[in-house]
XYZ file of C-alpha atoms in Angstrom:
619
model
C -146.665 -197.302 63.812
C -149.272 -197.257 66.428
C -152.193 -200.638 66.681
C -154.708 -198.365 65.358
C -153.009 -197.705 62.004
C -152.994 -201.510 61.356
C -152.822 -203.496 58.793
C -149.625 -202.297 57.380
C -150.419 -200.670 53.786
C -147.196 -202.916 52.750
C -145.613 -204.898 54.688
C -142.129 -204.720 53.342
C -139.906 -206.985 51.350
C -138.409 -209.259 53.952
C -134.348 -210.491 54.654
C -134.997 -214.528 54.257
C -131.375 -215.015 54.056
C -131.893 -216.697 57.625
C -133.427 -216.438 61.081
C -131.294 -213.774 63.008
C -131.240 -211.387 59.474
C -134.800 -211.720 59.684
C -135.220 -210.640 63.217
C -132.828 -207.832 62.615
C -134.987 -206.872 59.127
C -138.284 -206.389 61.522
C -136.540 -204.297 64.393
C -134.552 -201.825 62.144
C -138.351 -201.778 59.954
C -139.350 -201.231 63.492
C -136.722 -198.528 64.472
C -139.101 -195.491 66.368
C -140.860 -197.488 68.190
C -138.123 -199.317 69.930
C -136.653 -196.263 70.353
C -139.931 -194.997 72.213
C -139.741 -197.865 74.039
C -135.872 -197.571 75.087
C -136.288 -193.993 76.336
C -139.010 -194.823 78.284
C -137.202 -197.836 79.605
C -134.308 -195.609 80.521
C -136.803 -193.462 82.579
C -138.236 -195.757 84.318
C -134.727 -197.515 85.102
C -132.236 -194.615 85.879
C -135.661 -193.700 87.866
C -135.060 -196.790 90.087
C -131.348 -196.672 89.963
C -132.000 -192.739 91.789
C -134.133 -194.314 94.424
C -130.887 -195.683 96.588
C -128.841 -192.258 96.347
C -132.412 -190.667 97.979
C -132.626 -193.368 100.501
C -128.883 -192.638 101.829
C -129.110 -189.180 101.939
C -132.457 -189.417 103.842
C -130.594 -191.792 106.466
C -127.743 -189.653 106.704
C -129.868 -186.574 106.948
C -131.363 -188.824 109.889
C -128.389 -189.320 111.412
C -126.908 -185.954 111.227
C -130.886 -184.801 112.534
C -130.910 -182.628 109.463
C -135.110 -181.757 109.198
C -134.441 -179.844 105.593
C -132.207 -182.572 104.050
C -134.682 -185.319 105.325
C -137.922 -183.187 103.449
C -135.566 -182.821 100.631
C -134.740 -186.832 99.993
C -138.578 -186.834 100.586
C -139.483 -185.258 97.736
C -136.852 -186.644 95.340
C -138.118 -190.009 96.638
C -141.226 -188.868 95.685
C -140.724 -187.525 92.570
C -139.077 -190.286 91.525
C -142.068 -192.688 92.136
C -143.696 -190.219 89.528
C -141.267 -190.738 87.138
C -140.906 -194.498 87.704
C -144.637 -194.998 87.336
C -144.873 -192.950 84.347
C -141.706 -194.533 82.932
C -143.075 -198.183 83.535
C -146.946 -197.354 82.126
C -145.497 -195.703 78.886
C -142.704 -198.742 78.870
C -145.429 -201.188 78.766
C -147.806 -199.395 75.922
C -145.043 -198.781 73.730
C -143.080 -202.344 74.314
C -146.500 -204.010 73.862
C -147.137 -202.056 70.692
C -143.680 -203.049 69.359
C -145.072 -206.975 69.550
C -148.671 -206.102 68.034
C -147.408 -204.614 64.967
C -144.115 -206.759 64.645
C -146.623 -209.785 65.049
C -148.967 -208.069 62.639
C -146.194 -207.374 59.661
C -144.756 -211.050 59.992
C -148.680 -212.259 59.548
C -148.880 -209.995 56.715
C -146.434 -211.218 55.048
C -147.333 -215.140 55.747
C -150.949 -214.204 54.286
C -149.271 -212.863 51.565
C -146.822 -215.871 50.484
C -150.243 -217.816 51.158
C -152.162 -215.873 48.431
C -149.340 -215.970 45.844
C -148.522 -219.458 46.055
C -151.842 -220.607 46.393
C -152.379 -224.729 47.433
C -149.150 -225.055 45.942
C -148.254 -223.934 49.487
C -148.996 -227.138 51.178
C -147.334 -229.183 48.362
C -144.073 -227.634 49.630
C -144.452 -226.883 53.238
C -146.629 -229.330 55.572
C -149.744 -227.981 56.489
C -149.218 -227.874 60.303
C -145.510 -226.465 59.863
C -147.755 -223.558 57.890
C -149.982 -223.415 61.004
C -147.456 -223.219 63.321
C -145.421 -220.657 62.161
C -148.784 -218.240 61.605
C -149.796 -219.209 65.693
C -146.836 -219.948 68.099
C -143.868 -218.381 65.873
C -145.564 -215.540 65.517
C -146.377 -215.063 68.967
C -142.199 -215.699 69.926
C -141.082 -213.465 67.267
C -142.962 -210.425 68.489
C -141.888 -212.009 72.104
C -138.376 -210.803 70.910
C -138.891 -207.912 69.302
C -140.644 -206.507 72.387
C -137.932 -207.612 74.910
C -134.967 -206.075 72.406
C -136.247 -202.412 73.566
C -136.689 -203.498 77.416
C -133.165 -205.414 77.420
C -131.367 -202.051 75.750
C -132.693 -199.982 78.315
C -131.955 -202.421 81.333
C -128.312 -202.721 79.945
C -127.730 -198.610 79.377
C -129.183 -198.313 82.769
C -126.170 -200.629 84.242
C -123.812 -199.201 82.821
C -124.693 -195.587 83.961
C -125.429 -196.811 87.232
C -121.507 -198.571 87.622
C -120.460 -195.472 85.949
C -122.361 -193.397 88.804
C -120.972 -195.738 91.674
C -117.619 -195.826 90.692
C -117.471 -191.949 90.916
C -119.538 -191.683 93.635
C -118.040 -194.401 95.842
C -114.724 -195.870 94.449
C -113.954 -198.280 97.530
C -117.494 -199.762 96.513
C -118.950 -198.884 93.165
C -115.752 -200.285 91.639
C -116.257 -203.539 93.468
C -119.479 -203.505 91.797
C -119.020 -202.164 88.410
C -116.707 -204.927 88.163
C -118.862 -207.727 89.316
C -121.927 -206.807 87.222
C -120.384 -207.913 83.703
C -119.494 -211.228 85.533
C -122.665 -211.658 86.490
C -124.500 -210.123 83.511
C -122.418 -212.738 81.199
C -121.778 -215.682 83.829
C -124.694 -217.687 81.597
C -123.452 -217.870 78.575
C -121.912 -220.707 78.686
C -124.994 -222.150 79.072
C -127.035 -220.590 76.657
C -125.592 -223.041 73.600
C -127.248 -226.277 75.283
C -130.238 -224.466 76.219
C -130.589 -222.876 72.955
C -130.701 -227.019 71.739
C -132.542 -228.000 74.023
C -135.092 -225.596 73.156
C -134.945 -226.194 69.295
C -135.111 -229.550 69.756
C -138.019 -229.249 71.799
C -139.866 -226.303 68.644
C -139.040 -229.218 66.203
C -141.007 -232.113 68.604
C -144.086 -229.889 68.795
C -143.646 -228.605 65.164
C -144.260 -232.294 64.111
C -146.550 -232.955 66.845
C -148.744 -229.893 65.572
C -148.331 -231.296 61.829
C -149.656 -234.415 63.543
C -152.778 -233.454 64.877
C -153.264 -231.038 62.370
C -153.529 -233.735 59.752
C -155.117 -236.301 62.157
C -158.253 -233.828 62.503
C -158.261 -233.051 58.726
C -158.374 -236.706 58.234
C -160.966 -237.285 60.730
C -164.085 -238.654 58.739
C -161.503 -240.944 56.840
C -159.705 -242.398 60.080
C -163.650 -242.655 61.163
C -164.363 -245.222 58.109
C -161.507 -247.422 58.239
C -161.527 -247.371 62.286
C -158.281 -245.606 62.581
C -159.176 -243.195 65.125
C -156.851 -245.231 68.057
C -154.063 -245.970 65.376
C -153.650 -242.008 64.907
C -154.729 -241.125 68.544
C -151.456 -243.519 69.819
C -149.428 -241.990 67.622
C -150.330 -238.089 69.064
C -149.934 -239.493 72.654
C -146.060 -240.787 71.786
C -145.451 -237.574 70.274
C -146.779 -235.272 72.889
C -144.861 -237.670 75.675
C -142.004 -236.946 73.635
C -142.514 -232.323 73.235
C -142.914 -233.318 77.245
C -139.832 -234.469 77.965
C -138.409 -232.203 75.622
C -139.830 -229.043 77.486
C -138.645 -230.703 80.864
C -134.927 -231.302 79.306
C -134.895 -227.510 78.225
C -136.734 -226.239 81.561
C -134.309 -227.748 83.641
C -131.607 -225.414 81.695
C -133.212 -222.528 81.948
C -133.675 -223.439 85.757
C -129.912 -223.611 85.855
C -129.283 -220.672 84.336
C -131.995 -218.980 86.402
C -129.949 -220.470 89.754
C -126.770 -218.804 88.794
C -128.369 -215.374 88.318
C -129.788 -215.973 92.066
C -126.826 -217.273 93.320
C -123.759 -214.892 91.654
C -125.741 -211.763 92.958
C -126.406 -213.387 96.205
C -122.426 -213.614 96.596
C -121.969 -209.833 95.490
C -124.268 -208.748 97.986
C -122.757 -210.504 100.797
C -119.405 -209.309 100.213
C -120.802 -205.658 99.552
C -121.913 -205.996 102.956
C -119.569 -207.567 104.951
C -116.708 -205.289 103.361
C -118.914 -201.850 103.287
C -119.257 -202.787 106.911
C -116.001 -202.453 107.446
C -115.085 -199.577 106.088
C -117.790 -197.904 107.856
C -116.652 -199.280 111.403
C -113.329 -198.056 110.418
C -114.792 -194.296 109.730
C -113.466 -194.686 106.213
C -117.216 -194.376 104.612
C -120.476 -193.304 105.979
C -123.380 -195.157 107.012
C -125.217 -193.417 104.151
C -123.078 -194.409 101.155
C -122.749 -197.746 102.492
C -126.750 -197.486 102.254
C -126.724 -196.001 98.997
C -124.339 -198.518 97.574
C -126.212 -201.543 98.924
C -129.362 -200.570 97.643
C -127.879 -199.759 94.258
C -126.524 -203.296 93.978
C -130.013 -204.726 95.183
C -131.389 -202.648 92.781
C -129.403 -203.637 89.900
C -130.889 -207.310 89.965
C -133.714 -205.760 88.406
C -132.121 -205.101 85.247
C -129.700 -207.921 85.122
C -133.172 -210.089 84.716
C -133.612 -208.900 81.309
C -130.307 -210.472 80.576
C -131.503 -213.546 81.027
C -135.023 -212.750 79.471
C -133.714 -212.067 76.231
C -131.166 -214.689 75.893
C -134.834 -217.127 76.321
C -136.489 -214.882 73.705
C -133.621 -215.195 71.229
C -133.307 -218.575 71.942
C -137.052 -219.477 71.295
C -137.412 -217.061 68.359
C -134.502 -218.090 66.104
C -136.075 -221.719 65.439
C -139.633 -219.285 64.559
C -138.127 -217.212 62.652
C -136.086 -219.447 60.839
C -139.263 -221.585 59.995
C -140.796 -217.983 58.762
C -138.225 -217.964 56.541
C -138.347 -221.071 55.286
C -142.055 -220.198 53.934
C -141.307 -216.994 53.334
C -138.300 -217.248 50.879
C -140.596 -219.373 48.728
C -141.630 -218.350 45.152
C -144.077 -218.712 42.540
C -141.031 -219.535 40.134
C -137.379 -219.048 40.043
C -137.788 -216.479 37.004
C -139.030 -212.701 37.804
C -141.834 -211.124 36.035
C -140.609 -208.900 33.240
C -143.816 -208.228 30.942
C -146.164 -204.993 32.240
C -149.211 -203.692 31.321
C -149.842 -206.738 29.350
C -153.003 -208.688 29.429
C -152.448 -211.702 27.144
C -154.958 -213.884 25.123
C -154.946 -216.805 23.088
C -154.061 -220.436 23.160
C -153.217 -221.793 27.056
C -149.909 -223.942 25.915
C -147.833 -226.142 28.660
C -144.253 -226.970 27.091
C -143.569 -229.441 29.521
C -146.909 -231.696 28.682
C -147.285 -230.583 25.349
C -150.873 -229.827 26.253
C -152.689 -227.324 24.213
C -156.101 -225.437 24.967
C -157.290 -223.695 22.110
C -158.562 -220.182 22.479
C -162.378 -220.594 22.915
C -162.862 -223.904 23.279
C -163.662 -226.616 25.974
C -160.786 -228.954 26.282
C -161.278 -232.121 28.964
C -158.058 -233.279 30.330
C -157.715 -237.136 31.211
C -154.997 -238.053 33.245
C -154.964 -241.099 35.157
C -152.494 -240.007 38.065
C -154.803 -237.620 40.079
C -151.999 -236.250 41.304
C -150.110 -235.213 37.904
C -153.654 -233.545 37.079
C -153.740 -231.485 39.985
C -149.783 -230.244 39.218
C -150.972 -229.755 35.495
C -153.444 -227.641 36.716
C -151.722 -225.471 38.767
C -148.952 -225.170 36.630
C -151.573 -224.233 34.278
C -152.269 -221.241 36.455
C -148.808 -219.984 36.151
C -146.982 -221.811 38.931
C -144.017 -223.604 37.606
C -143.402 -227.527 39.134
C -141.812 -227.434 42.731
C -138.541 -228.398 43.656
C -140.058 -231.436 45.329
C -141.638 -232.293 41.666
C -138.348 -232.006 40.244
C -136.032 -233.609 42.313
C -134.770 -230.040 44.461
C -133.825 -229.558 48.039
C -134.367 -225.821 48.782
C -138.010 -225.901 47.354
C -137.475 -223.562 44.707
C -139.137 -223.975 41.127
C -136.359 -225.629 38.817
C -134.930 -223.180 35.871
C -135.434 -225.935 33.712
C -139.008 -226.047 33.934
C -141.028 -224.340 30.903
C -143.537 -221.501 31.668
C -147.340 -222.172 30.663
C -147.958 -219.611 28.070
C -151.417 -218.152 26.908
C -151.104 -216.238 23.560
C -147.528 -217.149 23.448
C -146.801 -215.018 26.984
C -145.033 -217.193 29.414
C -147.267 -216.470 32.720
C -144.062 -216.672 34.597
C -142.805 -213.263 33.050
C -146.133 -211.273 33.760
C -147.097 -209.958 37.614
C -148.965 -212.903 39.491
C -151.896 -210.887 39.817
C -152.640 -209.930 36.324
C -151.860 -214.115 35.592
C -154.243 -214.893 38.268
C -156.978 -212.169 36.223
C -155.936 -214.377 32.907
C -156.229 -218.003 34.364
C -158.249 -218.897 37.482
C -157.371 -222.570 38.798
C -160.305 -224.271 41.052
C -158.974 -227.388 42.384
C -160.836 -230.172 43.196
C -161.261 -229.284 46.897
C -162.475 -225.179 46.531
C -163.089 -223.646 50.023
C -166.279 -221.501 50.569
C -165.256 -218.785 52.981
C -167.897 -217.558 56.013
C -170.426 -215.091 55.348
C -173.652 -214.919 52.737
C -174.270 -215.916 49.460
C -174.155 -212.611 47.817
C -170.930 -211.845 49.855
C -169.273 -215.605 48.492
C -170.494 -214.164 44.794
C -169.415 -210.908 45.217
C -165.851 -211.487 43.223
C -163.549 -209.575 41.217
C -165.009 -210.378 37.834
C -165.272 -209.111 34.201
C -168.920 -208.206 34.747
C -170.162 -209.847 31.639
C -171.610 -213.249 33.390
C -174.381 -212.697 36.614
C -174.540 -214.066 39.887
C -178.059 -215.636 38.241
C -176.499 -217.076 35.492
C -173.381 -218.663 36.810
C -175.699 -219.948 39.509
C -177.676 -221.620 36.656
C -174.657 -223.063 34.744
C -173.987 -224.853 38.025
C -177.460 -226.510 38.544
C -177.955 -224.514 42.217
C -181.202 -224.629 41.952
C -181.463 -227.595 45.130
C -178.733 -224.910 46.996
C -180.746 -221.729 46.442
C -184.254 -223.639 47.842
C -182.616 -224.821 50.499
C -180.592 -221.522 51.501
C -184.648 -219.596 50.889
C -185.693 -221.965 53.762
C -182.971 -220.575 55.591
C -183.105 -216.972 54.962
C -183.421 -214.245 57.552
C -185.999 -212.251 55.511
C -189.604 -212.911 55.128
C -189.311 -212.941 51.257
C -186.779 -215.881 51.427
C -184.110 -214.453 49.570
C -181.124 -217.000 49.041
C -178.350 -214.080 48.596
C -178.918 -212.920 52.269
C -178.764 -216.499 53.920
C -175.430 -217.024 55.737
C -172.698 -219.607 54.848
C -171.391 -221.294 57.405
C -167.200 -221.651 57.831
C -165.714 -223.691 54.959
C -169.575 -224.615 54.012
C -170.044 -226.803 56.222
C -173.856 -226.713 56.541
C -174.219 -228.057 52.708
C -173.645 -231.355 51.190
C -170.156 -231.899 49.194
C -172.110 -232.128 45.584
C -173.637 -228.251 47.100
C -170.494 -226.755 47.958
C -168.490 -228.039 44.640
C -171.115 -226.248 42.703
C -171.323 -223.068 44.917
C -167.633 -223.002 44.038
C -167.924 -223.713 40.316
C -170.352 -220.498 40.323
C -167.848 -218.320 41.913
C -165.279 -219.731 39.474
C -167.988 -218.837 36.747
C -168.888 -215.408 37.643
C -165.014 -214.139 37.360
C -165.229 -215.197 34.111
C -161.616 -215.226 33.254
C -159.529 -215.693 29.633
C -159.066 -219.270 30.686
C -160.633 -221.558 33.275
C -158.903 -224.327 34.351
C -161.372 -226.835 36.475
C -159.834 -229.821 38.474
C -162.490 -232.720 38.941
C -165.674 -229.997 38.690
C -168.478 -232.476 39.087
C -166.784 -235.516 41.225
C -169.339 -234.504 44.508
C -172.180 -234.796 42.055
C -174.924 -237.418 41.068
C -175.243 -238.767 37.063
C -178.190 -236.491 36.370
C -176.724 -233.115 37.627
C -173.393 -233.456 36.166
C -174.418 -234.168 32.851
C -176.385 -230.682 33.143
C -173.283 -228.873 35.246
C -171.037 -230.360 31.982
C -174.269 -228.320 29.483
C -173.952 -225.427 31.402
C -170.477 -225.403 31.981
C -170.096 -225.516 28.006
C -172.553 -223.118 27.039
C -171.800 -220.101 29.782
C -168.333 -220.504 28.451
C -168.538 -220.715 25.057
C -166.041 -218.115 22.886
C -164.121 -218.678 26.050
C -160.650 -220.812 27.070
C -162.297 -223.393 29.410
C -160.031 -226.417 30.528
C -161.589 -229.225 32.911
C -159.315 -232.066 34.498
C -161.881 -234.976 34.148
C -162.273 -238.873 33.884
C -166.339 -238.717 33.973
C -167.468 -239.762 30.152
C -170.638 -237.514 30.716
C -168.329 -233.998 31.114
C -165.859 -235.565 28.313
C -168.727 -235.709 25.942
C -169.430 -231.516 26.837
C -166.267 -230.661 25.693
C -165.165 -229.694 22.090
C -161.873 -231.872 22.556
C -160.726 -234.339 24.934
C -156.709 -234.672 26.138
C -154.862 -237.790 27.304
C -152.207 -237.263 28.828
C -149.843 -240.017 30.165
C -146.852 -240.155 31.879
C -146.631 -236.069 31.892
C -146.874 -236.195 28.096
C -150.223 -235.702 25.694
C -150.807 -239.014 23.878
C -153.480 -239.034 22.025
C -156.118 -235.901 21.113
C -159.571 -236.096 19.862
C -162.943 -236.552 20.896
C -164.438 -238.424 23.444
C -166.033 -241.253 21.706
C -163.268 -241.536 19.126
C -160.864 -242.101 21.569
C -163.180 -244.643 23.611
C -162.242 -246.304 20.074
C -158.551 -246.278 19.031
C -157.523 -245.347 22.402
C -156.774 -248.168 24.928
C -155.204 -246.158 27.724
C -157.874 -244.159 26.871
C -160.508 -246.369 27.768
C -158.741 -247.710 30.395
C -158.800 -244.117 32.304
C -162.557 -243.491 31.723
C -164.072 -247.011 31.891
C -161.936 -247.991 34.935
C -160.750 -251.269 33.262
C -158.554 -253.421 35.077
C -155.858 -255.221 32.925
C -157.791 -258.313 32.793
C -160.419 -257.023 31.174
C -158.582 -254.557 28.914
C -156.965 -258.116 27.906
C -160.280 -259.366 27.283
C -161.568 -256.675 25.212
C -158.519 -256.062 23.084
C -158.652 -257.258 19.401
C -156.714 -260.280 18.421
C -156.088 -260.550 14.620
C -155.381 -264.228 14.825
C -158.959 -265.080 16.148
C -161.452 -261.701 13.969
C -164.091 -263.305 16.282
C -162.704 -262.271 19.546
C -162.877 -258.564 18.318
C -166.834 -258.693 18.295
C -167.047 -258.570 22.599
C -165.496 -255.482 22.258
C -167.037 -253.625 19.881
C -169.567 -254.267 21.640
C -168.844 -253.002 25.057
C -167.405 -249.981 23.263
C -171.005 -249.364 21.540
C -172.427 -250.077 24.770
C -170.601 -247.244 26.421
C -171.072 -244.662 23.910
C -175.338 -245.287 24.790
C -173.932 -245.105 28.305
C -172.563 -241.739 27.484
């Protein structure tokens, strides 16, 4: 796999059994090019390891004043700088490339858990643990990857180069070739500590991360309540404590770096003093003592990626055990079994009881916000987290019902032919960067226009606006560029931007969270016209408390507690329904007190008939 073949067609299906099987999963899915990158590393190391054997027999061919032998070690010396060069350029590419494309699969895959759970994502996994492991993680697992190659290499090199000594020299290389796996595995005793020190300083910035990265999404809030120094206090403790965390685990790898200074320091003093004295005895040359020394000198080299990818190990576990922790997430614990099937009909939640009828607009009331928004993605086809029900590993529960449309449980058909059959906007859509034509431009059934979803949604304010801004002469609102997340347009201009987009795919069933809660009286009663007459004939469901889009719809839902109490329409229940009423007039208990009949006193009922007529002209 070379950069310029990127992206990867398919990533892969991953091993998130745990951290280490998922680094193993990406190097054996990246087997030729470490194995590029190991022969070149063996070039360019046996290439140094040949340098000392040159060097002796150009001293000794100095001594003995032989002028062929010296041109000879001359040109091996020489040859092997061309070999060593091309060895370490070729290293490099191909170790780099190894990082690039490991990096690349591992965000591959992340983007692709993103797009199949959807913003149930963040309901499971905190938002800056998600950013983290797509940024930093990343970055150390391809760290890893990269240094497996290079470490392979440095470690086939010493053993061919004890292997060499020992036969070459056995008074010396023997001294040697038992010394190096002292000092190749003299650290790891050290590396458990270190390796906790380090994890415990990925989990203080993991949580510092989540920190700011909610503090800044939060920003304009903190801003309104004057919250800004509470928050800002809290980030300072936090990054004091990643500090002291990094300086705990730095001191560690100091240490460990010492005693790969210091144990290599002693070898080469004793290689000296006793090589010395073999050669003042006449029992070894001048040369081979040369040859040896240098060898030994040489061999620190390699014994550095010893320590190099005990750090990378150490510091990619914790990433790639957080990668696996979002990875190994599902849409549901059940697998889907149904092909080639595109169902229609009635949208039908077991859990709620909550029925959408095929072709009709059905207004959801809930007064928990946040029940609505899991209603409405389970009505999408994602089943209710383990957090919702009570579960430690995340997963969906086994217990939990599938939505079904046309009796098909969405959980047994392929997520993206559910996601072609219901489309979920939630009450916080994001417009992506780029122009309005491009933001339109949407997998879609091709029966409703950009013009006419555009209408539904009241953009006629938007499109004026995005004229004045256009890059042609003519004005044209499709060419005018978006800015990121639309951040140029008002809240009330993005939600309908995003209700057009939602519009245009014209799915089976549309399921709307809070569609018009950015928008003004005037415009959402049109929005809830539109809304209901571009979707007529089709399965439209809108999680509302707003009595002008409950009047829109063809039926109106309560439900309560996670059950459907009461169905109807929107003034009948603003009737006979007191939790009802309570939901869509915002009535506190003293006043639903106050309005509530009392049969003892009939004249106590008149107040709120009254109010209840009053709201209906409201409406």
């Amino acid at each position: 796999m070379q950069i310029r073949d990127l992206p990867y067609s398919d990533p892969g299906d991953p091993d998130v059994r745990s951290g280490p099987r998922f680094l193993y999963w990406l190097g054996r899915n990246q087997l030729g090019g470490q194995l590029k990158s190991l022969s070149w590393g063996l070039l360019h190391q046996l290439g140094i390891a040949g340098l000392p054997v040159t060097v002796g027999l150009a001293v000794q061919a100095v001594i003995d004043r032989s002028g062929g032998r010296l041109a000879l070690a001359g040109g091996l010396i020489v040859a092997l700088g061309v070999l060593i060069a091309v060895g370490d350029t070729m290293l490099h590419r191909t170790a780099v490339t190894n990082w690039i494309t490991a990096a690349a699969r591992v965000q591959q895959l992340l983007a692709r858990k993103t797009a199949e759970l959807g913003s149930a994502l963040t309901r499971r996994v905190a938002a800056g643990e998600v950013v983290a492991v797509s940024t930093g993680d990343v970055e150390k697992i391809g760290w890893f990857v990269e240094a497996l190659s290079r470490f392979a290499a440095a470690a086939t090199a010493l053993v061919v180069i004890c292997v060499g000594l020992a036969i070459y020299l056995p008074s010396l290389g023997l001294m040697v070739a038992l010394a190096m796996p002292v000092l190749a595995l003299a650290v790891l005793p050290l590396l458990p500590r270190a390796t906790r020190r380090a994890d415990e300083q990925r989990e203080k910035a993991g949580k510092a991360t989540e920190l700011a990265s909610d503090t800044v999404a939060g920003l304009r809030v903190l801003r309104g309540i004057g919250g800004e120094e509470l928050f800002l206090g809290r980030y300072r403790r936090a990054s004091q404590e990643v500090r002291r965390a990094a300086v705990r685990s730095a001191r560690m790898w100091a240490l460990i770096s010492a005693v790969q200074v210091l144990l290599p320091g002693i070898l080469l003093i004793s290689l000296v003093w006793y090589g010395a004295t073999l050669a003042r005895d006449g029992r070894i040359d001048v040369g081979q003592l040369v040859t040896v020394y240098s060898a030994a000198t040489l061999m620190l080299f390699p014994l550095r990626h010893f320590e190099e990818i005990a750090m990378a190990y150490s510091f990619s576990r914790p990433s790639a055990q957080r990668a696996v922790r979002v990875l190994s997430l599902r849409r549901s614990s059940r697998e889907a079994t149904v092909e080639g099937v595109t169902p229609t009909g009635d949208l039908y939640d077991p859990a709620t009881g909550l029925m959408a009828p095929r072709g009709k607009f059905t207004a959801v009331v809930c007064g928990d916000p946040d029940e609505a928004g899991r209603l409405a993605e389970r009505l999408g086809g994602h089943a209710g987290t383990g957090e919702e029900n009570g579960e430690e590993d995340g997963e969906a529960s086994a217990a939990t019902p599938s939505v079904l449309l046309g009796g098909v449980a969405l959980d047994e058909i392929p997520l993206d032919a559910a996601r072609a059959a219901v489309l979920v906007q939630d009450k916080d859509p994001v417009l992506l960067s780029g122009t309005l034509r491009e933001l339109l431009d949407v997998p879609s059934s091709g029966l409703v226009t950009a013009d006419a979803a555009l209408e539904a949604a009241q953009c006629g304010d938007v499109l004026s606006a995005l004229a004045q801004a256009s890059p042609d002469n003519d004005g044209d609102p499709m060419r005018t560029r978006i800015t990121e997340r639309g951040r140029s347009l008002s809240g009330g201009q993005r939600q309908r931007l995003a209700l057009a987009r939602s519009l245009v795919t014209d799915p089976e069933a549309l399921v709307l969270d809070e569609p018009t809660s950015a928008v003004d009286s005037h415009t959402e009663a049109r929005v809830a016209a539109g809304i209901a007459e571009l979707r007529r004939g089709r399965t439209t469901v809108a999680f509302a408390s707003s009595p002008l889009l409950l009047d829109a719809a063809d039926r109106v839902v309560l439900v309560h507690e996670g059950a459907v109490v009461a169905v109807g329409g929107h003034r009948e229940l603003l009737r006979t329904e007191p939790r009802y009423r309570a939901v869509v007039t915002r009535e506190t208990d003293d006043e639903a007190a106050a309005s509530a009949p009392d049969t003892t006193a009939g004249i106590e009922a008149v107040p709120a008939m009254k109010s209840i007529q009053e709201i209906e002209e409201r409406a």
